[in-house]
């Protein structure tokens, strides 16, 4: 059932869908990035609904309207997420973020750590590198020449350049066809200014268990994630071969096994009082074998 809640600061409406299973099962909350697209989780829902109570949060207002650039405030969005949890009587949840959604998940965990069991950061954005900043500058200089659709197409190819990324590019194109110039401008401007926040979030120590899942072909964001994960005792990093930025769509089966295996191990370790430093755990044997065959474990 979808509901709409007012955000404390923006006075806008936050859209979500909840799928209840059993009260004894943990909650898993999915948060997408730019535009908020429920369908990006379609390959996760069938399997996750078997094992968890599921919440999907979409950063849109009622009737599909989106927040303005001024309303894309990390504090306000975090307050909105907390309102959704409280409305569903959810004390704590595992959080899964994708792309820009990882920024919202990370910020929420910093602001409300007692509400977060763990963070799964898929296609994580930890730094806006020089090439991406240069692309934003080019976009700004040529915005009067190219339509927003063409500009977004350029960004899609930059993030997902390979032939095996084509299905994901087409999905994103279909979902953003109705975007106006202001929508693309809003998200690009929001992303362009993220570095100070990202630098702070990833320099701060946390006791919340974290799992990064990245595509081996994600040339834009993978290098910075590698550096951060190698220096954080509270984080694990999985790299999936033959996969780009949108890992949960391109390698859905492996992604699902990785995450569910990690969460299962985390829940068991918590119950047994054997959770290690930074939430480090061992995946169950079946999932671990699959991961080792098809991905790199760093």
PDB file of C-alpha atoms in Angstrom:
ATOM      1  CA  UNK A   1       0.000   0.000   0.000  1.00  0.00           C
ATOM      2  CA  UNK A   2       1.384   3.391  -0.938  1.00  0.00           C
ATOM      3  CA  UNK A   3       1.182   6.324   1.447  1.00  0.00           C
ATOM      4  CA  UNK A   4       2.231   9.947   1.386  1.00  0.00           C
ATOM      5  CA  UNK A   5       3.724  11.739   4.368  1.00  0.00           C
ATOM      6  CA  UNK A   6       4.653  15.363   4.921  1.00  0.00           C
ATOM      7  CA  UNK A   7       8.311  16.133   5.454  1.00  0.00           C
ATOM      8  CA  UNK A   8       9.032  18.244   8.525  1.00  0.00           C
ATOM      9  CA  UNK A   9      11.149  20.862   6.785  1.00  0.00           C
ATOM     10  CA  UNK A  10      10.084  20.867   3.142  1.00  0.00           C
ATOM     11  CA  UNK A  11       6.352  20.400   3.726  1.00  0.00           C
ATOM     12  CA  UNK A  12       6.412  18.070   0.726  1.00  0.00           C
ATOM     13  CA  UNK A  13       5.179  14.514   0.430  1.00  0.00           C
ATOM     14  CA  UNK A  14       7.342  11.413   0.624  1.00  0.00           C
ATOM     15  CA  UNK A  15       6.044   8.406  -1.274  1.00  0.00           C
ATOM     16  CA  UNK A  16       6.618   4.815  -0.182  1.00  0.00           C
ATOM     17  CA  UNK A  17       5.343   1.262  -0.558  1.00  0.00           C
ATOM     18  CA  UNK A  18       5.384  -1.358   2.172  1.00  0.00           C
ATOM     19  CA  UNK A  19       5.149  -5.139   1.907  1.00  0.00           C
ATOM     20  CA  UNK A  20       4.505  -6.836   5.242  1.00  0.00           C
ATOM     21  CA  UNK A  21       5.449 -10.447   5.776  1.00  0.00           C
ATOM     22  CA  UNK A  22       5.670 -11.543   9.428  1.00  0.00           C
ATOM     23  CA  UNK A  23       6.176  -9.362  12.469  1.00  0.00           C
ATOM     24  CA  UNK A  24       9.078 -11.544  13.609  1.00  0.00           C
ATOM     25  CA  UNK A  25      11.056 -10.887  10.406  1.00  0.00           C
ATOM     26  CA  UNK A  26      13.486  -7.975  10.002  1.00  0.00           C
ATOM     27  CA  UNK A  27      12.691  -4.944   7.850  1.00  0.00           C
ATOM     28  CA  UNK A  28      14.653  -4.078   4.741  1.00  0.00           C
ATOM     29  CA  UNK A  29      14.291  -0.557   3.326  1.00  0.00           C
ATOM     30  CA  UNK A  30      15.214   0.230  -0.289  1.00  0.00           C
ATOM     31  CA  UNK A  31      16.112   3.781  -1.351  1.00  0.00           C
ATOM     32  CA  UNK A  32      16.876   4.686  -4.966  1.00  0.00           C
ATOM     33  CA  UNK A  33      18.615   7.831  -6.102  1.00  0.00           C
ATOM     34  CA  UNK A  34      17.791  10.410  -8.768  1.00  0.00           C
ATOM     35  CA  UNK A  35      14.084  10.765  -9.349  1.00  0.00           C
ATOM     36  CA  UNK A  36      13.106   7.821  -7.182  1.00  0.00           C
ATOM     37  CA  UNK A  37      12.028   4.881  -9.355  1.00  0.00           C
ATOM     38  CA  UNK A  38      10.162   2.013  -7.665  1.00  0.00           C
ATOM     39  CA  UNK A  39      10.697  -0.262 -10.672  1.00  0.00           C
ATOM     40  CA  UNK A  40      14.477  -0.294 -10.241  1.00  0.00           C
ATOM     41  CA  UNK A  41      13.906  -2.826  -7.432  1.00  0.00           C
ATOM     42  CA  UNK A  42      11.631  -5.160  -9.424  1.00  0.00           C
ATOM     43  CA  UNK A  43      14.314  -7.866  -9.573  1.00  0.00           C
ATOM     44  CA  UNK A  44      14.746  -7.755  -5.800  1.00  0.00           C
ATOM     45  CA  UNK A  45      11.160  -7.658  -4.549  1.00  0.00           C
ATOM     46  CA  UNK A  46      10.038 -11.271  -5.261  1.00  0.00           C
ATOM     47  CA  UNK A  47      12.935 -12.806  -3.356  1.00  0.00           C
ATOM     48  CA  UNK A  48      13.228 -10.260  -0.559  1.00  0.00           C
ATOM     49  CA  UNK A  49       9.508 -10.455   0.221  1.00  0.00           C
ATOM     50  CA  UNK A  50      10.020 -14.147   1.051  1.00  0.00           C
ATOM     51  CA  UNK A  51      12.540 -13.380   3.789  1.00  0.00           C
ATOM     52  CA  UNK A  52      11.794  -9.879   5.067  1.00  0.00           C
ATOM     53  CA  UNK A  53       9.293  -7.135   5.579  1.00  0.00           C
ATOM     54  CA  UNK A  54      10.053  -4.693   2.765  1.00  0.00           C
ATOM     55  CA  UNK A  55       9.798  -0.922   2.510  1.00  0.00           C
ATOM     56  CA  UNK A  56      10.566   1.026  -0.682  1.00  0.00           C
ATOM     57  CA  UNK A  57      10.953   4.783  -0.420  1.00  0.00           C
ATOM     58  CA  UNK A  58      10.625   6.963  -3.492  1.00  0.00           C
ATOM     59  CA  UNK A  59      11.751  10.582  -3.392  1.00  0.00           C
ATOM     60  CA  UNK A  60       8.664  11.951  -5.086  1.00  0.00           C
ATOM     61  CA  UNK A  61       5.608  13.881  -4.073  1.00  0.00           C
ATOM     62  CA  UNK A  62       2.024  12.809  -4.540  1.00  0.00           C
ATOM     63  CA  UNK A  63       0.899  12.519  -8.191  1.00  0.00           C
ATOM     64  CA  UNK A  64       4.496  11.891  -9.290  1.00  0.00           C
ATOM     65  CA  UNK A  65       5.769  15.416  -8.683  1.00  0.00           C
ATOM     66  CA  UNK A  66       9.349  15.813  -7.527  1.00  0.00           C
ATOM     67  CA  UNK A  67      11.046  18.019  -4.976  1.00  0.00           C
ATOM     68  CA  UNK A  68      12.598  21.232  -6.228  1.00  0.00           C
ATOM     69  CA  UNK A  69      16.346  21.795  -5.945  1.00  0.00           C
ATOM     70  CA  UNK A  70      15.853  23.924  -2.826  1.00  0.00           C
ATOM     71  CA  UNK A  71      13.858  21.086  -1.242  1.00  0.00           C
ATOM     72  CA  UNK A  72      16.532  18.422  -1.858  1.00  0.00           C
ATOM     73  CA  UNK A  73      17.770  18.844   1.684  1.00  0.00           C
ATOM     74  CA  UNK A  74      19.526  15.862   3.298  1.00  0.00           C
ATOM     75  CA  UNK A  75      18.202  16.723   6.758  1.00  0.00           C
ATOM     76  CA  UNK A  76      14.631  17.036   5.512  1.00  0.00           C
ATOM     77  CA  UNK A  77      14.810  13.803   3.517  1.00  0.00           C
ATOM     78  CA  UNK A  78      16.257  12.006   6.557  1.00  0.00           C
ATOM     79  CA  UNK A  79      13.405  13.329   8.680  1.00  0.00           C
ATOM     80  CA  UNK A  80      10.978  12.093   6.038  1.00  0.00           C
ATOM     81  CA  UNK A  81      12.517   8.613   6.102  1.00  0.00           C
ATOM     82  CA  UNK A  82      12.211   8.566   9.889  1.00  0.00           C
ATOM     83  CA  UNK A  83       8.535   9.559   9.598  1.00  0.00           C
ATOM     84  CA  UNK A  84       7.918   6.615   7.281  1.00  0.00           C
ATOM     85  CA  UNK A  85       9.577   4.229   9.740  1.00  0.00           C
ATOM     86  CA  UNK A  86       7.565   5.596  12.642  1.00  0.00           C
ATOM     87  CA  UNK A  87       4.314   5.429  10.685  1.00  0.00           C
ATOM     88  CA  UNK A  88       4.962   1.728  10.080  1.00  0.00           C
ATOM     89  CA  UNK A  89       6.096   1.106  13.676  1.00  0.00           C
ATOM     90  CA  UNK A  90       9.571   0.156  12.471  1.00  0.00           C
ATOM     91  CA  UNK A  91      12.159   0.607  15.209  1.00  0.00           C
ATOM     92  CA  UNK A  92      15.123  -0.497  13.074  1.00  0.00           C
ATOM     93  CA  UNK A  93      15.727  -1.588   9.500  1.00  0.00           C
ATOM     94  CA  UNK A  94      18.454  -2.773   7.186  1.00  0.00           C
ATOM     95  CA  UNK A  95      18.909  -0.143   4.464  1.00  0.00           C
ATOM     96  CA  UNK A  96      19.779  -0.780   0.817  1.00  0.00           C
ATOM     97  CA  UNK A  97      20.713   2.253  -1.254  1.00  0.00           C
ATOM     98  CA  UNK A  98      21.493   2.446  -4.958  1.00  0.00           C
ATOM     99  CA  UNK A  99      23.690   5.091  -6.585  1.00  0.00           C
ATOM    100  CA  UNK A 100      22.588   8.474  -5.182  1.00  0.00           C
ATOM    101  CA  UNK A 101      20.395   6.529  -2.762  1.00  0.00           C
ATOM    102  CA  UNK A 102      23.581   5.490  -0.962  1.00  0.00           C
ATOM    103  CA  UNK A 103      24.146   9.144  -0.049  1.00  0.00           C
ATOM    104  CA  UNK A 104      20.688   9.373   1.560  1.00  0.00           C
ATOM    105  CA  UNK A 105      21.191   6.050   3.370  1.00  0.00           C
ATOM    106  CA  UNK A 106      24.593   7.098   4.679  1.00  0.00           C
ATOM    107  CA  UNK A 107      23.371  10.481   5.842  1.00  0.00           C
ATOM    108  CA  UNK A 108      20.316   8.943   7.519  1.00  0.00           C
ATOM    109  CA  UNK A 109      22.535   6.428   9.345  1.00  0.00           C
ATOM    110  CA  UNK A 110      24.732   9.276  10.561  1.00  0.00           C
ATOM    111  CA  UNK A 111      21.756  11.273  11.801  1.00  0.00           C
ATOM    112  CA  UNK A 112      19.656   8.393  13.155  1.00  0.00           C
ATOM    113  CA  UNK A 113      22.081   5.507  13.831  1.00  0.00           C
ATOM    114  CA  UNK A 114      19.719   3.747  16.252  1.00  0.00           C
ATOM    115  CA  UNK A 115      17.250   3.224  13.392  1.00  0.00           C
ATOM    116  CA  UNK A 116      19.761   1.402  11.171  1.00  0.00           C
ATOM    117  CA  UNK A 117      20.725  -2.275  11.507  1.00  0.00           C
ATOM    118  CA  UNK A 118      23.081  -2.247   8.530  1.00  0.00           C
ATOM    119  CA  UNK A 119      23.800  -0.465   5.252  1.00  0.00           C
ATOM    120  CA  UNK A 120      24.041  -2.075   1.824  1.00  0.00           C
ATOM    121  CA  UNK A 121      25.595   0.492  -0.526  1.00  0.00           C
ATOM    122  CA  UNK A 122      25.148  -0.604  -4.150  1.00  0.00           C
ATOM    123  CA  UNK A 123      26.848   1.406  -6.869  1.00  0.00           C
ATOM    124  CA  UNK A 124      27.956   3.650  -4.035  1.00  0.00           C
ATOM    125  CA  UNK A 125      28.796   7.281  -4.659  1.00  0.00           C
ATOM    126  CA  UNK A 126      31.611   8.243  -2.304  1.00  0.00           C
ATOM    127  CA  UNK A 127      33.247  10.996  -4.341  1.00  0.00           C
ATOM    128  CA  UNK A 128      32.423  13.222  -7.305  1.00  0.00           C
ATOM    129  CA  UNK A 129      35.679  12.887  -9.218  1.00  0.00           C
ATOM    130  CA  UNK A 130      37.313  15.381 -11.579  1.00  0.00           C
ATOM    131  CA  UNK A 131      36.002  13.766 -14.744  1.00  0.00           C
ATOM    132  CA  UNK A 132      32.447  13.885 -13.482  1.00  0.00           C
ATOM    133  CA  UNK A 133      32.836  17.506 -12.348  1.00  0.00           C
ATOM    134  CA  UNK A 134      34.209  18.321 -15.790  1.00  0.00           C
ATOM    135  CA  UNK A 135      31.166  16.685 -17.368  1.00  0.00           C
ATOM    136  CA  UNK A 136      28.896  18.837 -15.201  1.00  0.00           C
ATOM    137  CA  UNK A 137      30.735  21.939 -16.440  1.00  0.00           C
ATOM    138  CA  UNK A 138      30.354  20.831 -20.062  1.00  0.00           C
ATOM    139  CA  UNK A 139      26.653  20.242 -19.457  1.00  0.00           C
ATOM    140  CA  UNK A 140      26.276  23.726 -18.038  1.00  0.00           C
ATOM    141  CA  UNK A 141      28.075  25.283 -21.019  1.00  0.00           C
ATOM    142  CA  UNK A 142      26.066  23.334 -23.625  1.00  0.00           C
ATOM    143  CA  UNK A 143      22.653  23.241 -21.949  1.00  0.00           C
ATOM    144  CA  UNK A 144      21.281  25.711 -24.488  1.00  0.00           C
ATOM    145  CA  UNK A 145      22.443  23.475 -27.347  1.00  0.00           C
ATOM    146  CA  UNK A 146      21.342  20.023 -26.199  1.00  0.00           C
ATOM    147  CA  UNK A 147      17.944  19.014 -24.855  1.00  0.00           C
ATOM    148  CA  UNK A 148      17.666  17.523 -21.355  1.00  0.00           C
ATOM    149  CA  UNK A 149      17.034  14.123 -22.964  1.00  0.00           C
ATOM    150  CA  UNK A 150      20.281  14.367 -24.928  1.00  0.00           C
ATOM    151  CA  UNK A 151      22.183  15.555 -21.862  1.00  0.00           C
ATOM    152  CA  UNK A 152      20.878  12.673 -19.787  1.00  0.00           C
ATOM    153  CA  UNK A 153      21.798  10.281 -22.580  1.00  0.00           C
ATOM    154  CA  UNK A 154      25.385  11.539 -22.458  1.00  0.00           C
ATOM    155  CA  UNK A 155      25.507  10.977 -18.692  1.00  0.00           C
ATOM    156  CA  UNK A 156      24.005   7.487 -19.086  1.00  0.00           C
ATOM    157  CA  UNK A 157      26.705   6.487 -21.577  1.00  0.00           C
ATOM    158  CA  UNK A 158      29.377   7.953 -19.326  1.00  0.00           C
ATOM    159  CA  UNK A 159      28.196   5.876 -16.361  1.00  0.00           C
ATOM    160  CA  UNK A 160      27.162   2.789 -18.378  1.00  0.00           C
ATOM    161  CA  UNK A 161      29.341   2.690 -21.508  1.00  0.00           C
ATOM    162  CA  UNK A 162      29.602  -1.032 -22.251  1.00  0.00           C
ATOM    163  CA  UNK A 163      27.479  -3.221 -24.492  1.00  0.00           C
ATOM    164  CA  UNK A 164      26.298  -5.318 -21.530  1.00  0.00           C
ATOM    165  CA  UNK A 165      25.001  -2.111 -19.898  1.00  0.00           C
ATOM    166  CA  UNK A 166      22.538  -1.523 -22.747  1.00  0.00           C
ATOM    167  CA  UNK A 167      19.499  -3.014 -20.976  1.00  0.00           C
ATOM    168  CA  UNK A 168      20.069  -0.781 -17.974  1.00  0.00           C
ATOM    169  CA  UNK A 169      20.531   2.304 -20.169  1.00  0.00           C
ATOM    170  CA  UNK A 170      17.249   1.553 -21.946  1.00  0.00           C
ATOM    171  CA  UNK A 171      15.444   1.075 -18.619  1.00  0.00           C
ATOM    172  CA  UNK A 172      16.718   4.420 -17.322  1.00  0.00           C
ATOM    173  CA  UNK A 173      15.770   6.115 -20.587  1.00  0.00           C
ATOM    174  CA  UNK A 174      12.228   4.729 -20.422  1.00  0.00           C
ATOM    175  CA  UNK A 175      11.797   5.764 -16.789  1.00  0.00           C
ATOM    176  CA  UNK A 176      13.087   9.306 -17.352  1.00  0.00           C
ATOM    177  CA  UNK A 177      11.408  10.062 -20.690  1.00  0.00           C
ATOM    178  CA  UNK A 178       8.930  12.375 -18.997  1.00  0.00           C
ATOM    179  CA  UNK A 179      11.625  14.334 -17.169  1.00  0.00           C
ATOM    180  CA  UNK A 180      11.626  18.047 -17.818  1.00  0.00           C
ATOM    181  CA  UNK A 181      14.742  20.213 -18.066  1.00  0.00           C
ATOM    182  CA  UNK A 182      14.308  21.250 -14.438  1.00  0.00           C
ATOM    183  CA  UNK A 183      14.358  17.639 -13.227  1.00  0.00           C
ATOM    184  CA  UNK A 184      17.679  16.826 -14.845  1.00  0.00           C
ATOM    185  CA  UNK A 185      19.141  20.169 -13.756  1.00  0.00           C
ATOM    186  CA  UNK A 186      18.000  19.595 -10.168  1.00  0.00           C
ATOM    187  CA  UNK A 187      19.684  16.223  -9.769  1.00  0.00           C
ATOM    188  CA  UNK A 188      22.875  17.198 -11.582  1.00  0.00           C
ATOM    189  CA  UNK A 189      23.253  20.319  -9.428  1.00  0.00           C
ATOM    190  CA  UNK A 190      22.538  18.338  -6.271  1.00  0.00           C
ATOM    191  CA  UNK A 191      25.148  15.723  -7.214  1.00  0.00           C
ATOM    192  CA  UNK A 192      27.757  18.280  -8.254  1.00  0.00           C
ATOM    193  CA  UNK A 193      27.850  19.816  -4.774  1.00  0.00           C
ATOM    194  CA  UNK A 194      28.032  16.586  -2.754  1.00  0.00           C
ATOM    195  CA  UNK A 195      31.781  16.289  -2.136  1.00  0.00           C
ATOM    196  CA  UNK A 196      31.913  18.173   1.203  1.00  0.00           C
ATOM    197  CA  UNK A 197      29.119  15.990   2.592  1.00  0.00           C
ATOM    198  CA  UNK A 198      30.681  12.801   1.231  1.00  0.00           C
ATOM    199  CA  UNK A 199      34.094  13.697   2.637  1.00  0.00           C
ATOM    200  CA  UNK A 200      32.564  14.177   6.077  1.00  0.00           C
ATOM    201  CA  UNK A 201      30.381  11.060   6.021  1.00  0.00           C
ATOM    202  CA  UNK A 202      33.190   8.739   4.975  1.00  0.00           C
ATOM    203  CA  UNK A 203      35.720  10.238   7.372  1.00  0.00           C
ATOM    204  CA  UNK A 204      33.375   9.629  10.301  1.00  0.00           C
ATOM    205  CA  UNK A 205      33.717   6.321  12.134  1.00  0.00           C
ATOM    206  CA  UNK A 206      30.569   4.261  12.585  1.00  0.00           C
ATOM    207  CA  UNK A 207      29.714   0.978  14.250  1.00  0.00           C
ATOM    208  CA  UNK A 208      26.990   0.225  11.719  1.00  0.00           C
ATOM    209  CA  UNK A 209      27.883  -2.828   9.570  1.00  0.00           C
ATOM    210  CA  UNK A 210      28.283  -1.796   5.926  1.00  0.00           C
ATOM    211  CA  UNK A 211      28.512  -3.737   2.691  1.00  0.00           C
ATOM    212  CA  UNK A 212      29.596  -2.081  -0.554  1.00  0.00           C
ATOM    213  CA  UNK A 213      28.532  -3.884  -3.743  1.00  0.00           C
ATOM    214  CA  UNK A 214      30.142  -2.491  -6.879  1.00  0.00           C
ATOM    215  CA  UNK A 215      30.410  -3.467 -10.517  1.00  0.00           C
ATOM    216  CA  UNK A 216      33.898  -4.194 -11.821  1.00  0.00           C
ATOM    217  CA  UNK A 217      33.111  -1.986 -14.838  1.00  0.00           C
ATOM    218  CA  UNK A 218      31.981   0.989 -12.731  1.00  0.00           C
ATOM    219  CA  UNK A 219      35.018   3.065 -13.675  1.00  0.00           C
ATOM    220  CA  UNK A 220      33.554   6.307 -12.335  1.00  0.00           C
ATOM    221  CA  UNK A 221      32.904   5.349  -8.707  1.00  0.00           C
ATOM    222  CA  UNK A 222      34.741   2.075  -8.012  1.00  0.00           C
ATOM    223  CA  UNK A 223      38.262   3.553  -7.462  1.00  0.00           C
ATOM    224  CA  UNK A 224      37.150   5.838  -4.608  1.00  0.00           C
ATOM    225  CA  UNK A 225      35.053   3.060  -3.030  1.00  0.00           C
ATOM    226  CA  UNK A 226      38.090   0.761  -3.036  1.00  0.00           C
ATOM    227  CA  UNK A 227      40.148   3.348  -1.178  1.00  0.00           C
ATOM    228  CA  UNK A 228      37.445   3.999   1.403  1.00  0.00           C
ATOM    229  CA  UNK A 229      36.576   0.340   2.011  1.00  0.00           C
ATOM    230  CA  UNK A 230      40.229  -0.602   2.483  1.00  0.00           C
ATOM    231  CA  UNK A 231      40.551   1.964   5.270  1.00  0.00           C
ATOM    232  CA  UNK A 232      37.275   1.244   7.071  1.00  0.00           C
ATOM    233  CA  UNK A 233      37.086  -1.569   9.607  1.00  0.00           C
ATOM    234  CA  UNK A 234      33.299  -1.379   9.534  1.00  0.00           C
ATOM    235  CA  UNK A 235      32.929  -2.168   5.821  1.00  0.00           C
ATOM    236  CA  UNK A 236      33.123  -5.061   3.389  1.00  0.00           C
ATOM    237  CA  UNK A 237      33.418  -4.671  -0.375  1.00  0.00           C
ATOM    238  CA  UNK A 238      32.198  -7.083  -3.062  1.00  0.00           C
ATOM    239  CA  UNK A 239      33.048  -6.417  -6.693  1.00  0.00           C
ATOM    240  CA  UNK A 240      30.901  -8.166  -9.304  1.00  0.00           C
ATOM    241  CA  UNK A 241      32.528  -9.082 -12.606  1.00  0.00           C
ATOM    242  CA  UNK A 242      30.962  -8.127 -15.966  1.00  0.00           C
ATOM    243  CA  UNK A 243      28.839  -5.494 -14.267  1.00  0.00           C
ATOM    244  CA  UNK A 244      28.552  -1.732 -14.312  1.00  0.00           C
ATOM    245  CA  UNK A 245      27.078   0.913 -12.015  1.00  0.00           C
ATOM    246  CA  UNK A 246      23.521  -0.442 -11.581  1.00  0.00           C
ATOM    247  CA  UNK A 247      24.572  -3.734 -10.016  1.00  0.00           C
ATOM    248  CA  UNK A 248      21.150  -4.843  -8.747  1.00  0.00           C
ATOM    249  CA  UNK A 249      19.744  -4.901 -12.292  1.00  0.00           C
ATOM    250  CA  UNK A 250      22.717  -6.146 -14.313  1.00  0.00           C
ATOM    251  CA  UNK A 251      23.523  -9.041 -11.970  1.00  0.00           C
ATOM    252  CA  UNK A 252      20.280  -9.366 -10.020  1.00  0.00           C
ATOM    253  CA  UNK A 253      20.575 -13.023  -8.990  1.00  0.00           C
ATOM    254  CA  UNK A 254      24.094 -12.642  -7.632  1.00  0.00           C
ATOM    255  CA  UNK A 255      23.221  -9.327  -6.003  1.00  0.00           C
ATOM    256  CA  UNK A 256      20.250 -10.890  -4.206  1.00  0.00           C
ATOM    257  CA  UNK A 257      22.316 -13.840  -2.984  1.00  0.00           C
ATOM    258  CA  UNK A 258      25.082 -11.557  -1.773  1.00  0.00           C
ATOM    259  CA  UNK A 259      22.780  -9.273   0.185  1.00  0.00           C
ATOM    260  CA  UNK A 260      20.540 -11.961   1.664  1.00  0.00           C
ATOM    261  CA  UNK A 261      23.607 -14.037   2.598  1.00  0.00           C
ATOM    262  CA  UNK A 262      25.196 -11.038   4.273  1.00  0.00           C
ATOM    263  CA  UNK A 263      22.020 -10.089   6.162  1.00  0.00           C
ATOM    264  CA  UNK A 264      21.405 -13.688   7.221  1.00  0.00           C
ATOM    265  CA  UNK A 265      24.924 -13.947   8.609  1.00  0.00           C
ATOM    266  CA  UNK A 266      24.546 -10.579  10.295  1.00  0.00           C
ATOM    267  CA  UNK A 267      21.274 -11.587  11.972  1.00  0.00           C
ATOM    268  CA  UNK A 268      22.753 -14.886  13.162  1.00  0.00           C
ATOM    269  CA  UNK A 269      25.895 -13.216  14.486  1.00  0.00           C
ATOM    270  CA  UNK A 270      23.795 -10.647  16.324  1.00  0.00           C
ATOM    271  CA  UNK A 271      21.622 -13.316  17.937  1.00  0.00           C
ATOM    272  CA  UNK A 272      24.668 -15.343  18.962  1.00  0.00           C
ATOM    273  CA  UNK A 273      26.517 -12.311  20.240  1.00  0.00           C
ATOM    274  CA  UNK A 274      29.375 -12.978  17.816  1.00  0.00           C
ATOM    275  CA  UNK A 275      29.283  -9.840  15.737  1.00  0.00           C
ATOM    276  CA  UNK A 276      32.860  -8.749  15.147  1.00  0.00           C
ATOM    277  CA  UNK A 277      34.479  -5.336  14.974  1.00  0.00           C
ATOM    278  CA  UNK A 278      32.635  -3.136  12.516  1.00  0.00           C
ATOM    279  CA  UNK A 279      29.992  -5.807  11.938  1.00  0.00           C
ATOM    280  CA  UNK A 280      32.347  -8.093  10.023  1.00  0.00           C
ATOM    281  CA  UNK A 281      30.733 -11.489   9.454  1.00  0.00           C
ATOM    282  CA  UNK A 282      31.142 -14.649   7.396  1.00  0.00           C
ATOM    283  CA  UNK A 283      28.592 -15.451   4.713  1.00  0.00           C
ATOM    284  CA  UNK A 284      26.942 -18.847   4.854  1.00  0.00           C
ATOM    285  CA  UNK A 285      28.870 -21.487   2.817  1.00  0.00           C
ATOM    286  CA  UNK A 286      26.521 -21.613  -0.180  1.00  0.00           C
ATOM    287  CA  UNK A 287      26.469 -17.871  -0.703  1.00  0.00           C
ATOM    288  CA  UNK A 288      30.194 -17.544  -0.033  1.00  0.00           C
ATOM    289  CA  UNK A 289      30.992 -20.163  -2.689  1.00  0.00           C
ATOM    290  CA  UNK A 290      28.814 -18.350  -5.229  1.00  0.00           C
ATOM    291  CA  UNK A 291      30.432 -15.018  -4.404  1.00  0.00           C
ATOM    292  CA  UNK A 292      33.963 -16.368  -4.687  1.00  0.00           C
ATOM    293  CA  UNK A 293      33.250 -17.875  -8.094  1.00  0.00           C
ATOM    294  CA  UNK A 294      31.608 -14.817  -9.601  1.00  0.00           C
ATOM    295  CA  UNK A 295      33.070 -11.816  -7.808  1.00  0.00           C
ATOM    296  CA  UNK A 296      36.153 -10.470  -6.115  1.00  0.00           C
ATOM    297  CA  UNK A 297      36.119 -10.273  -2.322  1.00  0.00           C
ATOM    298  CA  UNK A 298      38.339  -7.465  -1.039  1.00  0.00           C
TER     299      UNK A 298
END
